[in-house]
PDB file of C-alpha atoms in Angstrom:
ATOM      1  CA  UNK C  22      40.846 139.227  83.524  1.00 68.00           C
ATOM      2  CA  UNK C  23      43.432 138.793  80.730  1.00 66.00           C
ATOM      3  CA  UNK C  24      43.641 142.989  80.717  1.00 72.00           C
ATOM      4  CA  UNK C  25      44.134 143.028  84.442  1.00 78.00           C
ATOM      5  CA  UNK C  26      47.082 140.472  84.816  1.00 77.00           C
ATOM      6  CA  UNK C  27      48.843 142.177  82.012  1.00 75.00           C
ATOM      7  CA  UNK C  28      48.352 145.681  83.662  1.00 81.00           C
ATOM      8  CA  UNK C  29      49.417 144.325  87.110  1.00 82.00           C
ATOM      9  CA  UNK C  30      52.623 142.410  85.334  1.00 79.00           C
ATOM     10  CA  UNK C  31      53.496 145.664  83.353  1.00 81.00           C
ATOM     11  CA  UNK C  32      53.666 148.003  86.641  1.00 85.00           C
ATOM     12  CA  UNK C  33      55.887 145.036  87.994  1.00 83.00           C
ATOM     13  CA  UNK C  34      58.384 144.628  85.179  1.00 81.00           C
ATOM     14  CA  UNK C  35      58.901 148.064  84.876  1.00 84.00           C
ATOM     15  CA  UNK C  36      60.087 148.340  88.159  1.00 86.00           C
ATOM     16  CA  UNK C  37      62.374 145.177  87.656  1.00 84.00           C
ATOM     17  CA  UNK C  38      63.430 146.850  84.463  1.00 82.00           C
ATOM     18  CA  UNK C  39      64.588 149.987  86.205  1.00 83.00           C
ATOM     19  CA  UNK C  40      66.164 148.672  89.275  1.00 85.00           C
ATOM     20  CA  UNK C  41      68.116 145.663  86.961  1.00 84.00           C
ATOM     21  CA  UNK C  42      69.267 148.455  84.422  1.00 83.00           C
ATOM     22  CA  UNK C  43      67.573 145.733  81.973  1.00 84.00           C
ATOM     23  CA  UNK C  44      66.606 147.078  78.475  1.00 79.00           C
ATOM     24  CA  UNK C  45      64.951 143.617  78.181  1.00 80.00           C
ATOM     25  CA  UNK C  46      62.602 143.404  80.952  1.00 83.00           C
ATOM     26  CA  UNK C  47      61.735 147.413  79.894  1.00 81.00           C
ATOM     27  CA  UNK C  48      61.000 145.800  76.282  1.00 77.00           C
ATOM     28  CA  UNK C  49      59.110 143.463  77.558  1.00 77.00           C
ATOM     29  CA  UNK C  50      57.269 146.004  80.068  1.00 81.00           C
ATOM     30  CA  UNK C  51      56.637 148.297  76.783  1.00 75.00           C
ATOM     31  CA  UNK C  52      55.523 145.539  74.854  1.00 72.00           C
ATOM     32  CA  UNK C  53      53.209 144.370  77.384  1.00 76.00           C
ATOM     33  CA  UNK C  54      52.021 148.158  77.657  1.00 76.00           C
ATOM     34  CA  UNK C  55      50.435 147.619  73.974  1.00 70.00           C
ATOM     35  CA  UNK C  56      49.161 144.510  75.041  1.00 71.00           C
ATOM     36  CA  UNK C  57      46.970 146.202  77.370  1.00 76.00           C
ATOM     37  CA  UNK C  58      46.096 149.187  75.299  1.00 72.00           C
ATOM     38  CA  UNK C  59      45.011 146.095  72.655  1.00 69.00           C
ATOM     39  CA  UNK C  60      43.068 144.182  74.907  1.00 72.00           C
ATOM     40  CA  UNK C  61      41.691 147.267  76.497  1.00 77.00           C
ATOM     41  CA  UNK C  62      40.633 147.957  72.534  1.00 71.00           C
ATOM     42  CA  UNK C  63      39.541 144.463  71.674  1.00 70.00           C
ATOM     43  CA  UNK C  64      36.736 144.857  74.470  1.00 76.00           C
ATOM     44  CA  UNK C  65      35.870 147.842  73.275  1.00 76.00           C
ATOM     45  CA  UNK C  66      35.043 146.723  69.695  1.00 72.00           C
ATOM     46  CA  UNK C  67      33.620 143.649  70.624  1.00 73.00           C
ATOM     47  CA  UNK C  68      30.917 145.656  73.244  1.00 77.00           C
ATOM     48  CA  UNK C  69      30.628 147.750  69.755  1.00 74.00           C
ATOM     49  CA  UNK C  70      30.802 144.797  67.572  1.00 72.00           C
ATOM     50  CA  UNK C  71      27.279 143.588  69.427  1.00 76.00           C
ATOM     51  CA  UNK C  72      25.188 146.667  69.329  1.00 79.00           C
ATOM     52  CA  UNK C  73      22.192 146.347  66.354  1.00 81.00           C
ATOM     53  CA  UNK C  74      21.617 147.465  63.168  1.00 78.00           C
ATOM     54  CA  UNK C  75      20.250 150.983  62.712  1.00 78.00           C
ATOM     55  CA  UNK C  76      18.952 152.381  59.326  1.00 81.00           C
ATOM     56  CA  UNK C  77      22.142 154.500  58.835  1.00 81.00           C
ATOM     57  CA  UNK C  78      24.496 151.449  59.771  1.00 78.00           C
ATOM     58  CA  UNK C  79      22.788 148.364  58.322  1.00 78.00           C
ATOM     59  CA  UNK C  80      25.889 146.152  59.397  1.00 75.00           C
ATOM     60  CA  UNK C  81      25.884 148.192  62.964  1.00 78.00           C
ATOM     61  CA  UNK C  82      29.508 148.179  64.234  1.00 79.00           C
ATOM     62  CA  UNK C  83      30.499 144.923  63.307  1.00 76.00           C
ATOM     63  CA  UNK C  84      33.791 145.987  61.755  1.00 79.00           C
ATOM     64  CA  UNK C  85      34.791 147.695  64.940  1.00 78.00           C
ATOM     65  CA  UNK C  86      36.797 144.686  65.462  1.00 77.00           C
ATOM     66  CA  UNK C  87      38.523 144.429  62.256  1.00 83.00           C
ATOM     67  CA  UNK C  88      39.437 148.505  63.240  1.00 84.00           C
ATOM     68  CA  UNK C  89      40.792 147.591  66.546  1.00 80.00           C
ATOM     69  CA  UNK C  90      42.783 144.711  65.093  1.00 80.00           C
ATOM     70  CA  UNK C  91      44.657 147.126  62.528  1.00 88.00           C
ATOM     71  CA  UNK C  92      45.190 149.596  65.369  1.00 84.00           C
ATOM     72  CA  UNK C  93      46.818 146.603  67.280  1.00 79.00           C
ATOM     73  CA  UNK C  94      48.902 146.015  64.017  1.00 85.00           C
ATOM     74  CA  UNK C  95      50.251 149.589  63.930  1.00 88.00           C
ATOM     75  CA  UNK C  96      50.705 149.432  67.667  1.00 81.00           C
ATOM     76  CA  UNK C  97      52.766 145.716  67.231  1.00 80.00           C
ATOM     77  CA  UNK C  98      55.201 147.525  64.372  1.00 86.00           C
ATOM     78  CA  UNK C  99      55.346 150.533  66.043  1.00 85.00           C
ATOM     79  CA  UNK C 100      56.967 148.418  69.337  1.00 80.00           C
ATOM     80  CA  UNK C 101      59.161 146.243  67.496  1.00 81.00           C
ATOM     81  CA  UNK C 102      60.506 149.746  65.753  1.00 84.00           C
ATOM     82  CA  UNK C 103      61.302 150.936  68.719  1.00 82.00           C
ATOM     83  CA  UNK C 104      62.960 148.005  70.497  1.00 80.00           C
ATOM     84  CA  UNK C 105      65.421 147.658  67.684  1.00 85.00           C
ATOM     85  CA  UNK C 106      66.509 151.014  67.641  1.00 86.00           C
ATOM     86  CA  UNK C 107      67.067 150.532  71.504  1.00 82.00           C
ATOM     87  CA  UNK C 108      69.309 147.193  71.380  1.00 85.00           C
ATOM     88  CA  UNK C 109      71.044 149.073  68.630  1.00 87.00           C
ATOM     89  CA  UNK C 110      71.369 151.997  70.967  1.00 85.00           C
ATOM     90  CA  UNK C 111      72.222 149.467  74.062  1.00 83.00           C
ATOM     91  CA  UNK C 112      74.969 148.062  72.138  1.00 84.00           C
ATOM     92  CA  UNK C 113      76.596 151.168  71.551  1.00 85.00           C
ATOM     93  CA  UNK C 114      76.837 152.623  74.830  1.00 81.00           C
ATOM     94  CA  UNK C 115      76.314 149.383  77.479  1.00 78.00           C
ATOM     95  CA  UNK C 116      74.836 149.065  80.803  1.00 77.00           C
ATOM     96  CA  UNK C 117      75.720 146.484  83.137  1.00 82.00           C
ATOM     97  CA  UNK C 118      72.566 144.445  83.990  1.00 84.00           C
ATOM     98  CA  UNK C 119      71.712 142.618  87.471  1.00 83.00           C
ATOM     99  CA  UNK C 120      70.861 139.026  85.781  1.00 84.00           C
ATOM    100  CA  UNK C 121      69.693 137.532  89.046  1.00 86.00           C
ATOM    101  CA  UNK C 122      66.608 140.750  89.260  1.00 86.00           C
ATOM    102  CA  UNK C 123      65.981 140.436  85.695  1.00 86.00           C
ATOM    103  CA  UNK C 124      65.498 136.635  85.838  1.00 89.00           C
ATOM    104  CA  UNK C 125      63.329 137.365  89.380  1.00 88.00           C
ATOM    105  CA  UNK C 126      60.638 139.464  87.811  1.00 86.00           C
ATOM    106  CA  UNK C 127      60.927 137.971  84.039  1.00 87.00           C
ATOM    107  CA  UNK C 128      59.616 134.537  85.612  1.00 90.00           C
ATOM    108  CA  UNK C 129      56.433 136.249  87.574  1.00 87.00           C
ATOM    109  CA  UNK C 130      56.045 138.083  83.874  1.00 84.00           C
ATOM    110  CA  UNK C 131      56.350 134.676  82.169  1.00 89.00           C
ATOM    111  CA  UNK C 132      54.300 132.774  84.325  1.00 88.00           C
ATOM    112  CA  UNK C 133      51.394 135.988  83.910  1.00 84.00           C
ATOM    113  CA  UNK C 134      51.425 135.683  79.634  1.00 82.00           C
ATOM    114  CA  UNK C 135      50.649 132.250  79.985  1.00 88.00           C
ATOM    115  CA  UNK C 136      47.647 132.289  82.223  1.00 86.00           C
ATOM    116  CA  UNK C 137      46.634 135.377  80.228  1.00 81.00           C
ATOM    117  CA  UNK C 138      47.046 133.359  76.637  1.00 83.00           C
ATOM    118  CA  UNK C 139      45.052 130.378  77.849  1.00 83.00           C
ATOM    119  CA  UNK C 140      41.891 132.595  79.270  1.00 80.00           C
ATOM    120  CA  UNK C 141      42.694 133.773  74.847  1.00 77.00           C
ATOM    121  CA  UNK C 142      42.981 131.257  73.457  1.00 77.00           C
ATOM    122  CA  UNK C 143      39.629 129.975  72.268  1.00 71.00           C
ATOM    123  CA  UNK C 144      38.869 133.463  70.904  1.00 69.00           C
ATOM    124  CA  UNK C 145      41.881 133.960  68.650  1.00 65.00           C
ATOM    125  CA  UNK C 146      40.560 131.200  66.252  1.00 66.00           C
ATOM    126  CA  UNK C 147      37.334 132.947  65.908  1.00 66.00           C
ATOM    127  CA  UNK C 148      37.983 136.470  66.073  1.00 70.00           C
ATOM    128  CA  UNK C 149      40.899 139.080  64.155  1.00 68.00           C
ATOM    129  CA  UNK C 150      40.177 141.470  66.808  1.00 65.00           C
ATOM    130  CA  UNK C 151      41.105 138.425  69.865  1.00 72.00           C
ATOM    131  CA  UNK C 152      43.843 137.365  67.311  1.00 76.00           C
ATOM    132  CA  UNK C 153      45.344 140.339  67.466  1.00 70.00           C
ATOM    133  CA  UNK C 154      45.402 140.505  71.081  1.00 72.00           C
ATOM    134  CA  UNK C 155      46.608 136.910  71.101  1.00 79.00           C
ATOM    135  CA  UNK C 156      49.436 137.366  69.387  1.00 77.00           C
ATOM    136  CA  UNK C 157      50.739 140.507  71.524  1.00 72.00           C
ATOM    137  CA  UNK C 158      50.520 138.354  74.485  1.00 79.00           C
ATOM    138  CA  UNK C 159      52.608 135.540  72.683  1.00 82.00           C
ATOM    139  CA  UNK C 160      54.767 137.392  71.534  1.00 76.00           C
ATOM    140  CA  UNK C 161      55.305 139.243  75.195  1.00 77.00           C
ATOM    141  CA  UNK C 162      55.188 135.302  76.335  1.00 84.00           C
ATOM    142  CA  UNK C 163      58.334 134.718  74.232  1.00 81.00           C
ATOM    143  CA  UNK C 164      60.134 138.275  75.028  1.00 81.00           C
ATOM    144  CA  UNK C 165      59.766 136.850  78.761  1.00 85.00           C
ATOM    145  CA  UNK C 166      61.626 133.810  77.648  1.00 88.00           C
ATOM    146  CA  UNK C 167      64.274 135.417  76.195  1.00 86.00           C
ATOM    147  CA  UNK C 168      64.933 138.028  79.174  1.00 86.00           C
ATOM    148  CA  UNK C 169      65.202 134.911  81.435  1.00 90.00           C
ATOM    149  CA  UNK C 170      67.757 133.317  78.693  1.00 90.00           C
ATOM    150  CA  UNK C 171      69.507 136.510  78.342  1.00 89.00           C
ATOM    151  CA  UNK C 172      69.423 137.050  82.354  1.00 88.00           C
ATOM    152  CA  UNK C 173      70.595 133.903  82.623  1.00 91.00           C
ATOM    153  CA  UNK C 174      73.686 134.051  80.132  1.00 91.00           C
ATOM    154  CA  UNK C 175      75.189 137.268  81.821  1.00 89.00           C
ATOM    155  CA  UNK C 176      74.929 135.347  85.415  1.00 89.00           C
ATOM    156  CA  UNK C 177      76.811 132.618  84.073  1.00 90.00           C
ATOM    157  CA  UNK C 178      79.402 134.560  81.377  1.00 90.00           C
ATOM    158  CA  UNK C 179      78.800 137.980  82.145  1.00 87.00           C
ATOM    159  CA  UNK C 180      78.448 138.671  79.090  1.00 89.00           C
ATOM    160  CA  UNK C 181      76.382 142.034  78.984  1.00 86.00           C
ATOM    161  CA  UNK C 182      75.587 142.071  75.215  1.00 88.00           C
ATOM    162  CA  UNK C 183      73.111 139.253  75.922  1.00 89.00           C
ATOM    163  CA  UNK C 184      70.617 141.857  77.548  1.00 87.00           C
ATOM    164  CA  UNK C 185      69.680 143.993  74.159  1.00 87.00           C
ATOM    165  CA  UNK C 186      70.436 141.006  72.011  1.00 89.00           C
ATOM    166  CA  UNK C 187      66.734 139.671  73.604  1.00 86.00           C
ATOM    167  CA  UNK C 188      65.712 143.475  73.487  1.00 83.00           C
ATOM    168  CA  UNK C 189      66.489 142.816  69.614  1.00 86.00           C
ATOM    169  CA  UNK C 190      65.110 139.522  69.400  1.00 82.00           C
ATOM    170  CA  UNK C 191      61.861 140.650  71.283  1.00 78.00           C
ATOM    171  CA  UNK C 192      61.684 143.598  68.596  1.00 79.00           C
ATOM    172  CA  UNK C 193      62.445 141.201  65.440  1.00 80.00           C
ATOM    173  CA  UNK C 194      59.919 138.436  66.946  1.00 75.00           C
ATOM    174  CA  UNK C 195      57.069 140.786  66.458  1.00 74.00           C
ATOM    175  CA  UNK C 196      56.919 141.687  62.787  1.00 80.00           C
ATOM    176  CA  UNK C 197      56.127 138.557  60.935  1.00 80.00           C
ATOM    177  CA  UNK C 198      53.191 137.913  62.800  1.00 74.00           C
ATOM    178  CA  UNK C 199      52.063 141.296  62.901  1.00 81.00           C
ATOM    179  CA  UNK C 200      52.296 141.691  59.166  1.00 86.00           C
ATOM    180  CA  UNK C 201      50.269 138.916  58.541  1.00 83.00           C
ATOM    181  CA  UNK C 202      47.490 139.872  60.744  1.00 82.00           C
ATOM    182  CA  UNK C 203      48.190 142.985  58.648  1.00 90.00           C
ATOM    183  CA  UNK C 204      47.378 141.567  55.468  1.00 90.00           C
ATOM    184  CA  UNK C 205      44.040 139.462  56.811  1.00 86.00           C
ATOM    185  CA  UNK C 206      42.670 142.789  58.675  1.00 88.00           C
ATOM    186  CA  UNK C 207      43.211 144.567  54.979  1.00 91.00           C
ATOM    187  CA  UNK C 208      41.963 142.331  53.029  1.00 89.00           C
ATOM    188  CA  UNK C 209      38.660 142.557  55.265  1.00 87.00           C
ATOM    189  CA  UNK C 210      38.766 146.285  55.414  1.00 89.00           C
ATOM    190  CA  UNK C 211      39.633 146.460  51.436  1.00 89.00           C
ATOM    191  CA  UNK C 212      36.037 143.687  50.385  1.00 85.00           C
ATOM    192  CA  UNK C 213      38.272 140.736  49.173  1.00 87.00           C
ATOM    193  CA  UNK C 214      36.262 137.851  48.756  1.00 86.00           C
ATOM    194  CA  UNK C 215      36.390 135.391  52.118  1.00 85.00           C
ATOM    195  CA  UNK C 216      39.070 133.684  52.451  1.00 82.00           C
ATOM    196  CA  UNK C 217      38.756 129.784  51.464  1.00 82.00           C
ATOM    197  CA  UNK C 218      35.767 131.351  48.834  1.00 86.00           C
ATOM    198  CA  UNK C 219      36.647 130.332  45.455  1.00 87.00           C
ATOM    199  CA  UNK C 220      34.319 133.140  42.811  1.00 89.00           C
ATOM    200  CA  UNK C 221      34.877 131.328  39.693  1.00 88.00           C
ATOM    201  CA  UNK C 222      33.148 128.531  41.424  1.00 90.00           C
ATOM    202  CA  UNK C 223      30.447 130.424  43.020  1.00 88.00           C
ATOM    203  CA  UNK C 224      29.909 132.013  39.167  1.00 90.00           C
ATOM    204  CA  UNK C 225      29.514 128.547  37.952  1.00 89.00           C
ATOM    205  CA  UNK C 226      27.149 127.083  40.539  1.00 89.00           C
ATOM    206  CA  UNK C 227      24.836 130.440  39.715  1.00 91.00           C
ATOM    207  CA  UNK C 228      24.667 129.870  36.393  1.00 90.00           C
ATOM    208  CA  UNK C 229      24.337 126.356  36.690  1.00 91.00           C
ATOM    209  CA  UNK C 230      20.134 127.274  37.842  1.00 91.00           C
ATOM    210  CA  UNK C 231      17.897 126.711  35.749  1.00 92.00           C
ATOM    211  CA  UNK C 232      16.944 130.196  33.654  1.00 89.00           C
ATOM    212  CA  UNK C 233      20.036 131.943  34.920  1.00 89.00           C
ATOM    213  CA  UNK C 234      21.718 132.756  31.378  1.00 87.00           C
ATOM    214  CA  UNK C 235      24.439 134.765  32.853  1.00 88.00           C
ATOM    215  CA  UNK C 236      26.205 136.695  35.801  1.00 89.00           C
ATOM    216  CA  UNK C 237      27.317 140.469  34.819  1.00 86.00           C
ATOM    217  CA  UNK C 238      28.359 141.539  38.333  1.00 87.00           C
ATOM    218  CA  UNK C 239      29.615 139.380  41.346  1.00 87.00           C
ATOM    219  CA  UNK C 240      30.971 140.090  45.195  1.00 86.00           C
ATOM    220  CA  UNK C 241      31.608 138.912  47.624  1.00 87.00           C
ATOM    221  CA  UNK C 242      33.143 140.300  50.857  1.00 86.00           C
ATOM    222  CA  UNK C 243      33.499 139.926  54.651  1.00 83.00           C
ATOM    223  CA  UNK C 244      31.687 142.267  57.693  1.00 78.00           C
ATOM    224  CA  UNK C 245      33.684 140.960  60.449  1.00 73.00           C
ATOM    225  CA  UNK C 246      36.148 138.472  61.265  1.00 64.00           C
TER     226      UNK C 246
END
């Protein structure tokens, strides 16, 4: 359901992009764009993620999620590249921008990211792979705000600089997140011990038991999220 609303909300912002000459509401179309392709790759893994064991895959395909969440990472950065070097674009050669449009379809847009976040949220606390897809629809949630803000400034002022400042702030919003979803799915992908697991005091527990004299070789790692 999520994957549909955000498909139906791109298409529409698009279009309100174009016809408001708002780099904005097309950053927050293209962002929403990866949302989809994410969610639309979150599914996948997770119908992946459930299949059995085999002899040649004794874990099966439960790190199909922890893939699709670092292809949602690269997707996020890649976005939030490109919607800086836009603004930066934008602010060199300006467009004039139809606030009262861009305000019109960033509300329907707004309204959309929210539904879709709370039908997520339950997931994200579970799952990387949801997480991921979570936090692109957040972050989409807050780009909407601030093409309504923006929007709404050039109404009032018009002041036209105030359409790929949010195209910035949209771009800049997405990185910190991003990287630290970045670092989790790594750490999965690269066999760190679990997160919260301290090894010094699993080492000591082991050779607290009786005839245990020693332990040469430990790990401990994560499958899945």
């Amino acid at each position: 359901m999520a994957l549909g609303i955000t498909l139906s909300v791109m298409v529409m912002e698009i279009v309100g992009g174009v016809l408001s000459d708002s780099l904005a509401l097309i950053a927050d179309a293209a962002h929403m764009a990866t949302d989809a392709l994410g969610l639309g790759m979150a599914l996948l893994a997770i119908h992946f993620a459930n299949r059995p064991a085999g002899p040649n895959r004794t874990f099966g395909f439960a790190r199909a999620e922890i893939l699709a969440a670092l292809a949602n990472c690269l997707l996020l950065l890649g976005v939030g590249g490109f919607l800086v070097f836009e603004a930066v674009d934008r602010f060199i050669t300006p467009a004039e921008t139809k606030g009262g449009l861009a305000i019109a379809f960033a509300a329907v847009g707004l309204v959309a990211n929210i539904v879709s976040l709370s039908l997520l949220m339950r997931g994200q606390k579970e799952s990387l792979n949801v997480r991921g897809a979570y936090l692109e629809v957040l972050a989409d949630t807050l780009g909407s705000v601030a093409v309504i803000v923006a929007a709404g400034v050039i109404m009032a002022t018009g002041w036209q600089a105030a359409d790929p400042i949010a195209s910035l702030v949209i771009g800049l919003m997405i990185v910190p997140r991003t990287v630290k979803l970045l670092r989790e799915t790594l750490n999965v992908l690269l066999e760190a011990a679990p997160k919260g697991v301290d090894m010094a005091e699993v080492r000591a527990h082991i050779t607290a038991l009786p005839g245990v004299l020693d332990v040469h070789d430990l790990h401990a790692w994560t499958i899945t999220s």
